[in-house]
PDB file of C-alpha atoms in Angstrom:
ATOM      1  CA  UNK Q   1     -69.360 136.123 159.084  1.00 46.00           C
ATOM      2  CA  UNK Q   2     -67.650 136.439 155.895  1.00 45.00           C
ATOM      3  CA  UNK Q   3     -66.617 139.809 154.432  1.00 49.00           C
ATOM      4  CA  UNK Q   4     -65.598 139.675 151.368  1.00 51.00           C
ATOM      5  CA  UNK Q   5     -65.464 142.850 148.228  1.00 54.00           C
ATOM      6  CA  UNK Q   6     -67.463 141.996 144.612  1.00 53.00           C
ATOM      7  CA  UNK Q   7     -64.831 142.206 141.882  1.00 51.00           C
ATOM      8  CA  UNK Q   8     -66.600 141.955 138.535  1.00 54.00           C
ATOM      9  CA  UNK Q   9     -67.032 144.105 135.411  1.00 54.00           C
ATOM     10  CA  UNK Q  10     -69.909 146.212 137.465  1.00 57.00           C
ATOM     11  CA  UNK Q  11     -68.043 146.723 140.602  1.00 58.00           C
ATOM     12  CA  UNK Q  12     -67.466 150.393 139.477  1.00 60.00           C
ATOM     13  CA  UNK Q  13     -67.879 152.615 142.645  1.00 63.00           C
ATOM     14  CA  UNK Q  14     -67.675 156.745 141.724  1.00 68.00           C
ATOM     15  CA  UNK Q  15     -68.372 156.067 137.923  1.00 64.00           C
ATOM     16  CA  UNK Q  16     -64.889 154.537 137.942  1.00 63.00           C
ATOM     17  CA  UNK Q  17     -63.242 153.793 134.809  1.00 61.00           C
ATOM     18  CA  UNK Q  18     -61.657 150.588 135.241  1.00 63.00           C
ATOM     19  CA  UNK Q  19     -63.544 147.980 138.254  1.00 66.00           C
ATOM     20  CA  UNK Q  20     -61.792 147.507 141.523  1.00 68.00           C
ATOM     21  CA  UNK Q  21     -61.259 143.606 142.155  1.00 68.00           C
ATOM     22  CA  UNK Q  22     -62.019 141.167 144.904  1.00 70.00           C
ATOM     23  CA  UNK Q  23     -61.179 141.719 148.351  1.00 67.00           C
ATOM     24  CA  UNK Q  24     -60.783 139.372 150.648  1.00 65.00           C
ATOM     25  CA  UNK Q  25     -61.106 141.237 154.142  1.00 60.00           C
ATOM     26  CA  UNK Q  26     -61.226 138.303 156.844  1.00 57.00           C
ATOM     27  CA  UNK Q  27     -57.189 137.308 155.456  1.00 58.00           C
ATOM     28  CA  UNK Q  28     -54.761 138.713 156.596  1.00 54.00           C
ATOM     29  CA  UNK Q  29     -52.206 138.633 154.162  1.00 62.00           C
ATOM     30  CA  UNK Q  30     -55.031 140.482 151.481  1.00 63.00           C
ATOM     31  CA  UNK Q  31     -52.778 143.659 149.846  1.00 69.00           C
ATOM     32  CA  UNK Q  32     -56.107 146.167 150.154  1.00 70.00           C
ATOM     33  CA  UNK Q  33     -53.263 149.197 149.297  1.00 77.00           C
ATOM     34  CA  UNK Q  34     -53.699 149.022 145.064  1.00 77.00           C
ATOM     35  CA  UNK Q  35     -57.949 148.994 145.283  1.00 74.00           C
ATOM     36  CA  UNK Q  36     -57.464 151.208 148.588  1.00 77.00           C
ATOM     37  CA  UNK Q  37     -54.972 153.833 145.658  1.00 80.00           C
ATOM     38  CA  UNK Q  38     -58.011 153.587 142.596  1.00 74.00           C
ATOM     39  CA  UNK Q  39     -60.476 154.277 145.486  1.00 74.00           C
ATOM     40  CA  UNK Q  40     -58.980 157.678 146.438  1.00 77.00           C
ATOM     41  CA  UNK Q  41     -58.082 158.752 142.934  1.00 77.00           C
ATOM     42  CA  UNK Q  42     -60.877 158.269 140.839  1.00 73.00           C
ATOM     43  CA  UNK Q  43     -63.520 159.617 143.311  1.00 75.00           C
ATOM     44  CA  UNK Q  44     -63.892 162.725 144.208  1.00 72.00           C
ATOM     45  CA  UNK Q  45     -63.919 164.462 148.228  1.00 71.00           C
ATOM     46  CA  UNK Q  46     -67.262 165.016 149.276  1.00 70.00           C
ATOM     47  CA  UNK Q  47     -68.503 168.477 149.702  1.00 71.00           C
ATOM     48  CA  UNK Q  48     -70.607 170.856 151.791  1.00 72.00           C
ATOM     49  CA  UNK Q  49     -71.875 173.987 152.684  1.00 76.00           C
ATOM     50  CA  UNK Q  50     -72.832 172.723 156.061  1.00 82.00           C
ATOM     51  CA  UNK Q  51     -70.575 173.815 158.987  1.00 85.00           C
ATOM     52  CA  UNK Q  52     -70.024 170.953 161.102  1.00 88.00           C
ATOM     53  CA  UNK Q  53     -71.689 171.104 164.826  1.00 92.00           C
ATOM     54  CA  UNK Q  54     -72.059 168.547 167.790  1.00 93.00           C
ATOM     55  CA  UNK Q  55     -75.349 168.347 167.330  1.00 93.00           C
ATOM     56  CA  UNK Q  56     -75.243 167.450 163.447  1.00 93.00           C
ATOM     57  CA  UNK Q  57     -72.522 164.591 164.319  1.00 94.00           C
ATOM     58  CA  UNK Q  58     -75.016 162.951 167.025  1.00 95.00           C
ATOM     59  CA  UNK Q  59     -77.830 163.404 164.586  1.00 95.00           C
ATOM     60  CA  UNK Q  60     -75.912 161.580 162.127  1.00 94.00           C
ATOM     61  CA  UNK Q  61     -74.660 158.957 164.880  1.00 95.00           C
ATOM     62  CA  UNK Q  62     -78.575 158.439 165.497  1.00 95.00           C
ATOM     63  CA  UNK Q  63     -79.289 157.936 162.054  1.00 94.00           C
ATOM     64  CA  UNK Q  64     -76.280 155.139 161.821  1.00 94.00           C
ATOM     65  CA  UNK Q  65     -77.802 152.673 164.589  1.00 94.00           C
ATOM     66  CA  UNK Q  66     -81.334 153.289 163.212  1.00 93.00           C
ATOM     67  CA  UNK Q  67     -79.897 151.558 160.281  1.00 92.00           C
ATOM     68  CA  UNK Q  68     -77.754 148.783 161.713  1.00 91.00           C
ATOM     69  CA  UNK Q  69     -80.357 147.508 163.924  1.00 91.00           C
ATOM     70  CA  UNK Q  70     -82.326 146.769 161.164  1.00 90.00           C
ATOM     71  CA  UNK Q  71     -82.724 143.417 161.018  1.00 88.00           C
ATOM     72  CA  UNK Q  72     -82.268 141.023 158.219  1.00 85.00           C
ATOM     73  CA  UNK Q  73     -81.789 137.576 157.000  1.00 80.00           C
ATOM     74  CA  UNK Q  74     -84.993 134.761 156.700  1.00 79.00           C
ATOM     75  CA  UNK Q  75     -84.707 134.883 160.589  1.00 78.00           C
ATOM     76  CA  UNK Q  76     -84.779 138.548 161.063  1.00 78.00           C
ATOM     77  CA  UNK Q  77     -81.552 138.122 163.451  1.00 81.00           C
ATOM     78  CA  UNK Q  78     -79.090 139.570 161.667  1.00 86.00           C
ATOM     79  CA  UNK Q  79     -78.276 142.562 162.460  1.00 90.00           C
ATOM     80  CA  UNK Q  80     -75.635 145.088 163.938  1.00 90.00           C
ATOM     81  CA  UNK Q  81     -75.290 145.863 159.843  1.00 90.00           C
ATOM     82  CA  UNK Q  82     -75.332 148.217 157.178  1.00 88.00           C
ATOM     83  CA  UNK Q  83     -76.644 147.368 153.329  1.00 85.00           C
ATOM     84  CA  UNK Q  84     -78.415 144.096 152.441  1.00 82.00           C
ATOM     85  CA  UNK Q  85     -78.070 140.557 153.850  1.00 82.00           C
ATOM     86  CA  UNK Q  86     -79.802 137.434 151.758  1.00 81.00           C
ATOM     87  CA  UNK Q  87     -81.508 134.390 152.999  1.00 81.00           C
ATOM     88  CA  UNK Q  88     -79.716 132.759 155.907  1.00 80.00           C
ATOM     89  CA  UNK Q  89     -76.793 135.200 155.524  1.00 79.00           C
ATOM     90  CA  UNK Q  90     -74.290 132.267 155.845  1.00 80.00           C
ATOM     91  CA  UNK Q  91     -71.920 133.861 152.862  1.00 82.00           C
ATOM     92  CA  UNK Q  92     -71.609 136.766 155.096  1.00 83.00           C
ATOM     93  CA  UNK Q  93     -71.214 140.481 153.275  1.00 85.00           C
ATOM     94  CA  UNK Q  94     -69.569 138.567 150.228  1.00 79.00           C
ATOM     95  CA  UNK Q  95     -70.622 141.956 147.608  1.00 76.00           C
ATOM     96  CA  UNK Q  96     -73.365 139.140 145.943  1.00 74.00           C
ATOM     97  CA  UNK Q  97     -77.137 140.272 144.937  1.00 72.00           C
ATOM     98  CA  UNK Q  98     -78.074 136.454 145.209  1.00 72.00           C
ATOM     99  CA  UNK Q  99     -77.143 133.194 147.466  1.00 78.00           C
ATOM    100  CA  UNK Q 100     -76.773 133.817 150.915  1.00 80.00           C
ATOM    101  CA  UNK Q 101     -74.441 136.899 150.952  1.00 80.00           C
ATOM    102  CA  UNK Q 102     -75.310 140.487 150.052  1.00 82.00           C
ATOM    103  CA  UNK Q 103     -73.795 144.053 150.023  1.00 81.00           C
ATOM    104  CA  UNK Q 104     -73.433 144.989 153.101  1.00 86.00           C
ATOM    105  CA  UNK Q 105     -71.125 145.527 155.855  1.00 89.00           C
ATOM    106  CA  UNK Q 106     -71.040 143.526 159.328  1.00 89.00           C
ATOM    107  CA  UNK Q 107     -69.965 145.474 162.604  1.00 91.00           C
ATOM    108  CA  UNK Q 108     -70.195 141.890 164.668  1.00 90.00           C
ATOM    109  CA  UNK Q 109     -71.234 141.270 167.572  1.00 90.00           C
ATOM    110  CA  UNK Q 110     -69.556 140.283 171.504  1.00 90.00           C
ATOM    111  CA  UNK Q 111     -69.129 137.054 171.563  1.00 90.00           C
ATOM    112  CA  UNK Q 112     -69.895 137.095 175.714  1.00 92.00           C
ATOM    113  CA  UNK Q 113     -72.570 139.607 175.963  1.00 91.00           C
ATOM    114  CA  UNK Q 114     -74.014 138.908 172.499  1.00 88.00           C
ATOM    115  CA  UNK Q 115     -74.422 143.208 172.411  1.00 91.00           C
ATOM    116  CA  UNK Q 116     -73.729 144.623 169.346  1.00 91.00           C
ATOM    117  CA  UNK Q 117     -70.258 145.608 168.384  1.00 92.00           C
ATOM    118  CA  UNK Q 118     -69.580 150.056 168.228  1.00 91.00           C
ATOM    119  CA  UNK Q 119     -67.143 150.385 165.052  1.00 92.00           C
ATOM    120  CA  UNK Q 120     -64.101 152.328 166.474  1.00 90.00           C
ATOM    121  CA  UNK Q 121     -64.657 155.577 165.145  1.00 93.00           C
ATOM    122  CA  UNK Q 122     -67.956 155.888 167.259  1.00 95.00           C
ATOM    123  CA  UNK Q 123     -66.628 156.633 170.325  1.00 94.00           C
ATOM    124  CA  UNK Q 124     -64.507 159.406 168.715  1.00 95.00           C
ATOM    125  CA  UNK Q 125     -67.118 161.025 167.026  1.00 96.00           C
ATOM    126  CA  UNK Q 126     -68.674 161.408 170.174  1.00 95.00           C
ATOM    127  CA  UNK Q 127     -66.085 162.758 171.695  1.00 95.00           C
ATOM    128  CA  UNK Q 128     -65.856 165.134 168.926  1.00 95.00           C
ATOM    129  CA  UNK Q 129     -68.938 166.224 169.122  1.00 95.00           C
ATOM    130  CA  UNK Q 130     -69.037 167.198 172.611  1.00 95.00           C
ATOM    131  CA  UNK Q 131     -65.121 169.576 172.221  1.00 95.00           C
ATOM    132  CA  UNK Q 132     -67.116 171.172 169.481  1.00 94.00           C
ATOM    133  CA  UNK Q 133     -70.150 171.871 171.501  1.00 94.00           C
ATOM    134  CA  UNK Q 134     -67.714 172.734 174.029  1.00 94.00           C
ATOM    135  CA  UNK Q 135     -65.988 175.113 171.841  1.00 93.00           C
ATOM    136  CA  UNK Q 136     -69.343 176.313 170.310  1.00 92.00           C
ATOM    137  CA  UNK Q 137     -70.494 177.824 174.107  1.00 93.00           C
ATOM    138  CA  UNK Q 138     -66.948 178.998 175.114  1.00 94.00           C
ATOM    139  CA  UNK Q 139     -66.938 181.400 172.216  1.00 92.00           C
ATOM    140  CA  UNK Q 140     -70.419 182.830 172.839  1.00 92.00           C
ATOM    141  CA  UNK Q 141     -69.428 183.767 176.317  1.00 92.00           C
ATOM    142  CA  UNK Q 142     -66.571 185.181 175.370  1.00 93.00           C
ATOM    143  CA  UNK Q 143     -68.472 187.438 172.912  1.00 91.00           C
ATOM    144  CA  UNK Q 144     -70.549 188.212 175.890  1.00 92.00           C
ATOM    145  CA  UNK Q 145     -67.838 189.320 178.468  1.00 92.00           C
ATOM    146  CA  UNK Q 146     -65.971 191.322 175.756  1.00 91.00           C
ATOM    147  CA  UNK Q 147     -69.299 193.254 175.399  1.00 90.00           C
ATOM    148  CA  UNK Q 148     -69.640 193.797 179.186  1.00 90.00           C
ATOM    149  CA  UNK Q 149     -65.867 194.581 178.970  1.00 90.00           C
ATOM    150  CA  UNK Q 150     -66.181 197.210 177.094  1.00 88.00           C
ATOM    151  CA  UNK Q 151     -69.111 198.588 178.517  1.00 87.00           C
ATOM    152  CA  UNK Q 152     -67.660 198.645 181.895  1.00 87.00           C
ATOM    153  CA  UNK Q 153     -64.681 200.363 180.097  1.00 85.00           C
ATOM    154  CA  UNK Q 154     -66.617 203.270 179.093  1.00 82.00           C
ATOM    155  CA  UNK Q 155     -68.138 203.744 182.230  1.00 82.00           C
ATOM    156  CA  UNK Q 156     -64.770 203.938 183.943  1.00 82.00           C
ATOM    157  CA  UNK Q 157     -63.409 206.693 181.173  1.00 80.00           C
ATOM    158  CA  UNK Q 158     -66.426 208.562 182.053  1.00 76.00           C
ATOM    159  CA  UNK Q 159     -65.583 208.362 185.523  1.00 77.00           C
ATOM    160  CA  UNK Q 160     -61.998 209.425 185.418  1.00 78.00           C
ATOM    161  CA  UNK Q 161     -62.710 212.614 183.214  1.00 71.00           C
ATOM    162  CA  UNK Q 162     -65.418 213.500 185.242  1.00 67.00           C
ATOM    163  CA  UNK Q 163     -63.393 213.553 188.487  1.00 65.00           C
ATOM    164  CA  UNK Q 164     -60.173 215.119 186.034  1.00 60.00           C
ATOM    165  CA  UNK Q 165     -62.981 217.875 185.939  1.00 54.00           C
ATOM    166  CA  UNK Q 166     -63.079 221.600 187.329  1.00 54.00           C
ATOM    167  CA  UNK Q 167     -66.624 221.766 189.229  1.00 52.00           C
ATOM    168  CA  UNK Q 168     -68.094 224.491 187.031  1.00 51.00           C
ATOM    169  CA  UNK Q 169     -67.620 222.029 183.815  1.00 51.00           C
ATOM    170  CA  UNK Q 170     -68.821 218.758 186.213  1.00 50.00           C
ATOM    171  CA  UNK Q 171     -71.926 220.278 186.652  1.00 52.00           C
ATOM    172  CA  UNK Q 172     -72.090 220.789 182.581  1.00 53.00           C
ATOM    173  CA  UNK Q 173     -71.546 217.266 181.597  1.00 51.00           C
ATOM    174  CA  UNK Q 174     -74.720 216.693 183.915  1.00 50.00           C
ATOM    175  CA  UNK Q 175     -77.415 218.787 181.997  1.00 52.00           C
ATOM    176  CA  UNK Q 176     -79.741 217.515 180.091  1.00 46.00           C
ATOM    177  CA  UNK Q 177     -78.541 215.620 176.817  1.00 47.00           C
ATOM    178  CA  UNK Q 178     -78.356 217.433 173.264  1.00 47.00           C
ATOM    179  CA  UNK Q 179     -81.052 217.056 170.982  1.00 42.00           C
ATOM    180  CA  UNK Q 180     -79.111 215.213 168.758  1.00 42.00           C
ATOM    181  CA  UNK Q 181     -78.956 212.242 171.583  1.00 43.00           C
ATOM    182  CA  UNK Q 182     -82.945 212.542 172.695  1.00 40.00           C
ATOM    183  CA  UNK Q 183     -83.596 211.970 168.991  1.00 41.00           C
ATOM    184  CA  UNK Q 184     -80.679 209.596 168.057  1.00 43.00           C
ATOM    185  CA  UNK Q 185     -80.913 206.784 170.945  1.00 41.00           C
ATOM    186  CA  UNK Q 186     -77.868 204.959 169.169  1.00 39.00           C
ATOM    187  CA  UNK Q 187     -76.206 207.954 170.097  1.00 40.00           C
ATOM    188  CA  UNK Q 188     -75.891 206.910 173.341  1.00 42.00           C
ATOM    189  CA  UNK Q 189     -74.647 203.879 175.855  1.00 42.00           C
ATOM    190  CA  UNK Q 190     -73.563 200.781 174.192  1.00 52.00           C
ATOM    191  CA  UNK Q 191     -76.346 200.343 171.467  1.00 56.00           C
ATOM    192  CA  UNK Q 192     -74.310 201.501 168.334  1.00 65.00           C
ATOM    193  CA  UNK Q 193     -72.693 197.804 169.499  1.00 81.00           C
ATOM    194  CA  UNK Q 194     -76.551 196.067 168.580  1.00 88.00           C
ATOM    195  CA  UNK Q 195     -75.544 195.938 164.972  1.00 86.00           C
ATOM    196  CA  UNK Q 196     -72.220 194.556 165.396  1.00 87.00           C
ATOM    197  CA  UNK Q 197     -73.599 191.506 167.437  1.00 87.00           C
ATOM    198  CA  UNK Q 198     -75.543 189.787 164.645  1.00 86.00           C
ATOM    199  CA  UNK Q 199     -75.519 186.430 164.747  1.00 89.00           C
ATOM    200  CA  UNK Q 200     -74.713 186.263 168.091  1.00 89.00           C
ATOM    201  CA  UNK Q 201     -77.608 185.666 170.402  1.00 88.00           C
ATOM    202  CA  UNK Q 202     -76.050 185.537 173.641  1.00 87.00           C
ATOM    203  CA  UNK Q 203     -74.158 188.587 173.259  1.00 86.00           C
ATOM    204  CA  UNK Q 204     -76.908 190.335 171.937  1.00 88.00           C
ATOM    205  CA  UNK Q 205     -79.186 189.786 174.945  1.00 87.00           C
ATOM    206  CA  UNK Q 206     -75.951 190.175 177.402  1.00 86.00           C
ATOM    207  CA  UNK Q 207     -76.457 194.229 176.321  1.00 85.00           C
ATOM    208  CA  UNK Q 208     -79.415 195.504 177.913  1.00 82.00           C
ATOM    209  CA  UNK Q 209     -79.624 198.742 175.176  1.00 85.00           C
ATOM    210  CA  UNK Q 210     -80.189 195.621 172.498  1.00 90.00           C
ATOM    211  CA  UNK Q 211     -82.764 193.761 171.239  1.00 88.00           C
ATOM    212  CA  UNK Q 212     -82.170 189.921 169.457  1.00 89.00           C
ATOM    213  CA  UNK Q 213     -84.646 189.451 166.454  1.00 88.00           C
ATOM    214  CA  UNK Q 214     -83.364 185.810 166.185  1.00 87.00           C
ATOM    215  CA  UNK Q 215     -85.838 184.396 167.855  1.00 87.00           C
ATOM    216  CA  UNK Q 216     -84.470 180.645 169.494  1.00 86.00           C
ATOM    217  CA  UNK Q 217     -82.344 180.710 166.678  1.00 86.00           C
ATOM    218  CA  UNK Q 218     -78.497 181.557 167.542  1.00 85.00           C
ATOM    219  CA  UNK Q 219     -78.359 183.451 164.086  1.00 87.00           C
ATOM    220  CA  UNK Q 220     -80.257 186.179 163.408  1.00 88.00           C
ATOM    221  CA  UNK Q 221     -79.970 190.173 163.805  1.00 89.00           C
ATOM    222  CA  UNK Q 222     -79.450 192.691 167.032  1.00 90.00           C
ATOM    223  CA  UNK Q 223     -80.976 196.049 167.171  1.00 88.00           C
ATOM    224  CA  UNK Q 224     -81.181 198.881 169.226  1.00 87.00           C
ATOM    225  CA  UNK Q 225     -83.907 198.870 171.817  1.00 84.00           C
ATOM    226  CA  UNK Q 226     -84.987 202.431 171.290  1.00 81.00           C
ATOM    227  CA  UNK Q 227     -87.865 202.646 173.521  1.00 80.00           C
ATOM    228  CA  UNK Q 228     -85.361 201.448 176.068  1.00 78.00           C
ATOM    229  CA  UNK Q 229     -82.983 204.314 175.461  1.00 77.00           C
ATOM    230  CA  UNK Q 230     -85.780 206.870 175.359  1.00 78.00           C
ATOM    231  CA  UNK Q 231     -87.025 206.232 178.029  1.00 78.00           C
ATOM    232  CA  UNK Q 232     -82.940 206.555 179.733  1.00 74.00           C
ATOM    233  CA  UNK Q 233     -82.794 209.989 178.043  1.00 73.00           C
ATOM    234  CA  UNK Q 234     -86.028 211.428 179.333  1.00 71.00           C
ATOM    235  CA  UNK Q 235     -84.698 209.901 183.170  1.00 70.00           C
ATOM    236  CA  UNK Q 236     -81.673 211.738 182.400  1.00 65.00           C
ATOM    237  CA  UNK Q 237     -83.498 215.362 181.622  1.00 61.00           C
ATOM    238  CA  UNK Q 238     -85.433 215.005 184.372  1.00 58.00           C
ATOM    239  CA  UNK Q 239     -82.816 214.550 186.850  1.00 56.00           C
ATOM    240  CA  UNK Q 240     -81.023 216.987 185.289  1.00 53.00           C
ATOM    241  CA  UNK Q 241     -83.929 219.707 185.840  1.00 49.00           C
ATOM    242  CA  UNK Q 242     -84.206 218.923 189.242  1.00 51.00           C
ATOM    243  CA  UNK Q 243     -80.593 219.909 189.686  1.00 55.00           C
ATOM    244  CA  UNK Q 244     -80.714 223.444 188.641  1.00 56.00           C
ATOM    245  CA  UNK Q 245     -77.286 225.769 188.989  1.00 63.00           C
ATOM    246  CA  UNK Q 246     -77.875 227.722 192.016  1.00 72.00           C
ATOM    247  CA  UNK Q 247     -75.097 229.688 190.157  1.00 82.00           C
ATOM    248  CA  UNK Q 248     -72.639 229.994 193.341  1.00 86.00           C
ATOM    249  CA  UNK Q 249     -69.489 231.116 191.278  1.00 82.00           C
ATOM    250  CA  UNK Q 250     -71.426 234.462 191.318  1.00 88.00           C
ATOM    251  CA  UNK Q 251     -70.849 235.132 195.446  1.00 87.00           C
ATOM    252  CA  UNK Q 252     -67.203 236.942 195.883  1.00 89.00           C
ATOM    253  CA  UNK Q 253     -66.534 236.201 199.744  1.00 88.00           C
ATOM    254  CA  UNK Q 254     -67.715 233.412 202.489  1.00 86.00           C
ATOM    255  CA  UNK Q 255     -70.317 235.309 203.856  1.00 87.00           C
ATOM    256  CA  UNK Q 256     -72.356 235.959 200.787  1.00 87.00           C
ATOM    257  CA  UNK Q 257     -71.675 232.326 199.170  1.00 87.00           C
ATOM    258  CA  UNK Q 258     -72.961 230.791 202.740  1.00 86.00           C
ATOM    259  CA  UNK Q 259     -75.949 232.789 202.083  1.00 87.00           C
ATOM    260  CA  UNK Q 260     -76.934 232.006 199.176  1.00 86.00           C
ATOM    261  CA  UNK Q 261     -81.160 231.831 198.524  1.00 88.00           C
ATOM    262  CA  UNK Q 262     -82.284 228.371 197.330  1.00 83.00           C
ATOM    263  CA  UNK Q 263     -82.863 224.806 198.792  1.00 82.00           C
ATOM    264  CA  UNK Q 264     -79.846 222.849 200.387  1.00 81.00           C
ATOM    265  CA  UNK Q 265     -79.582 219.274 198.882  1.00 77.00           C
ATOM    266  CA  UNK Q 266     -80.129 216.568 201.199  1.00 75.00           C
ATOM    267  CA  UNK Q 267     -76.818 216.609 204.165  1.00 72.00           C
ATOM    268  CA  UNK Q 268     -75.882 220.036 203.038  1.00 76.00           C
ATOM    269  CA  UNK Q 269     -76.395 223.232 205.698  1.00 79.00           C
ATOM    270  CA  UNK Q 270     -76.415 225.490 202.616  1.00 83.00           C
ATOM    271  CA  UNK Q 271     -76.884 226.053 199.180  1.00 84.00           C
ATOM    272  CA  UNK Q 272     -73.351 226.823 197.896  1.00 87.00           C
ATOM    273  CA  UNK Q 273     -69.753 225.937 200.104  1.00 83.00           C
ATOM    274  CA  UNK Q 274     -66.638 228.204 199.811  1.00 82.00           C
ATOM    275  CA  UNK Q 275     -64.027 225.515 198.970  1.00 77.00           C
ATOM    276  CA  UNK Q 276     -60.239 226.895 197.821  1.00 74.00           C
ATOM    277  CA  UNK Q 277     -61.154 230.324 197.987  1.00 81.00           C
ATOM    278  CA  UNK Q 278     -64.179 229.995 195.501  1.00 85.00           C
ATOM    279  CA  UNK Q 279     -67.718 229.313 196.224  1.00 87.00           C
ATOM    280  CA  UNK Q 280     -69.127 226.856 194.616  1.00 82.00           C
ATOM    281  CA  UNK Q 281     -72.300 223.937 194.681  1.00 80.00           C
ATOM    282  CA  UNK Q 282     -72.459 222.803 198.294  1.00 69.00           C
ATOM    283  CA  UNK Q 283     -72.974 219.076 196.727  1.00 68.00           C
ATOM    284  CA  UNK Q 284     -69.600 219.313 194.448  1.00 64.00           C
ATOM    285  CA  UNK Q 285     -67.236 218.181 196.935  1.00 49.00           C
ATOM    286  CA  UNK Q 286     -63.864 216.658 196.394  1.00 42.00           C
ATOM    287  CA  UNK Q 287     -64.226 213.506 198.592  1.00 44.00           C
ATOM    288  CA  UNK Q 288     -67.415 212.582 196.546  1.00 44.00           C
ATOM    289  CA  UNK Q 289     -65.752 212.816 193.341  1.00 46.00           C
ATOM    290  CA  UNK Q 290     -62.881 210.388 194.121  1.00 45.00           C
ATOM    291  CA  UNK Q 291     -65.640 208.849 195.709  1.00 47.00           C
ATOM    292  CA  UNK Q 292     -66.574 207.121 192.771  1.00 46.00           C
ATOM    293  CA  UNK Q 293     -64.035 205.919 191.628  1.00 52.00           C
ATOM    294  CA  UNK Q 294     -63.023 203.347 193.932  1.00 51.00           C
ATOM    295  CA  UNK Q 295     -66.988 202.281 193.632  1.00 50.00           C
ATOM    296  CA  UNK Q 296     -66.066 201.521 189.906  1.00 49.00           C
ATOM    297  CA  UNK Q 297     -63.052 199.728 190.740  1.00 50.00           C
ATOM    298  CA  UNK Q 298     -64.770 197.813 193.556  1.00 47.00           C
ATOM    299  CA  UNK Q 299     -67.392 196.409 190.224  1.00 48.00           C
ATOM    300  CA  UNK Q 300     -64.430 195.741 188.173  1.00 48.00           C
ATOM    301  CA  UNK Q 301     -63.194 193.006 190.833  1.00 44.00           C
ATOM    302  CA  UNK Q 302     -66.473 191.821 190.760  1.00 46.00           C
ATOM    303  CA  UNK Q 303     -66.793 191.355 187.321  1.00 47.00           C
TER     304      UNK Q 303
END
């Protein structure tokens, strides 16, 4: 089939000034360069305030063979082409309203398998599609392990200057939180993170202390989940109540600290231990302290 550019006083693409002229694109000796130079001059780059995804370049790919299997001609078997094609379509894509040509342009078909020809830069755009989809999922996770990162980072601080510690000021940092966290839940764990993962859905639900607003929607905005973190704090008072100081720094001497009044946690023969010449909470021991910290390290492999 012919293919072949109009070149008359209309042919005036972009509003251009002066009319490109004929093109003959089935020779190959045809010097396209000078129409090719007017072309990329006069009109002007297309714009937009799209952001280019996968899924909008095989939405756009789907839309393209909707229209080239369109068929055309007085047979209806033309097709495999974009734009119009008159009568018997003999004059092939010649640029012509009238006669047996039109505007249009032919992809061709196999000449074995009769299928319809893929232009060259189909493939690719596939391809492209699938990197940037690719790319698209491999940046959400990696929002999403940097904020389990950095939760598991606090937890280990926590960890190290508890056990850094003296047991008098271990058994502080286990009371009951201030009023300033039971009425301020952002206060607290990793939810003064929810605001900072907006627009980003799988991070958002990858914190537990967070709630995403956005719906299916990857866009959309992360807050705290405060009934969530009230309900934490209240755990955390009552636990705290249940371990009341049996005040054991008061006894002077083994005897007396061995016989202290008050109910001996679970494995313990009494209520308060003399340990380095002090007596102190039967359940503050050394080993259980560093205890923990290999238990933090074991998660971090894990991870």
């Amino acid at each position: 089939m012919r293919q072949r550019s109009r070149g008359d006083a209309n042919n005036k693409a972009c509003k251009l000034q002066t009319a490109t002229s004929t093109v003959n694109y089935n020779s190959d000796s045809e010097d396209v360069q000078a129409q090719w130079k007017t072309l990329a001059e006069q009109c002007p780059a297309p714009k937009s305030s799209i952001p280019l995804t996968g899924q909008l370049i095989l939405k756009g790919l789907a839309a393209f063979d909707v229209l080239r299997a369109q068929q055309h001609g007085n047979s209806g078997k033309l097709t495999n082409l974009l734009g119009h094609l008159n009568s018997a379509g003999s004059d092939g894509c010649d640029g012509k309203t009238g006669g047996n040509g039109g505007n249009c342009v032919y992809y061709g078909h196999d000449p074995i398998s009769k299928k319809p020809k893929q232009p060259e830069w189909y493939d690719k755009l596939v391809a492209a599609a699938a990197k940037l989809d690719a790319a698209d999922k491999a940046r959400h996770r990696a929002a999403a392990l940097e904020q389990k990162l950095r939760s598991l980072n606090s937890t280990l601080t926590a960890l190290i200057q508890l056990t850094a510690l003296p047991s008098g000021q271990q058994k502080d940092q286990a009371k009951a939180p201030t009023a300033t966290s039971a009425t301020n839940p952002t206060a607290t764990g990793s939810s003064t993170n929810c605001p900072k993962l907006k627009n980003n859905k799988e991070g958002c639900e990858a914190d537990s202390n967070c709630i995403w607003k956005g719906g299916e929607s990857k866009t959309g905005d992360c807050e705290v989940n405060t009934t969530k973190l009230t309900e934490q704090t209240k755990q955390a008072a009552t636990g705290a109540a249940s371990r009341a100081d049996p005040n054991c720094g008061q006894y002077n001497d083994p005897e007396s600290c061995a016989k202290a009044p008050g109910k001996p946690k679970e494995g313990k023969k009494s209520v308060c231990g003399w340990i380095e010449n002090k007596c102190h909470d039967s359940s503050i021991l050394v080993s259980k302290q560093f205890a923990l910290m290999p238990a933090a390290f074991v998660i971090l492999v894990l991870f």
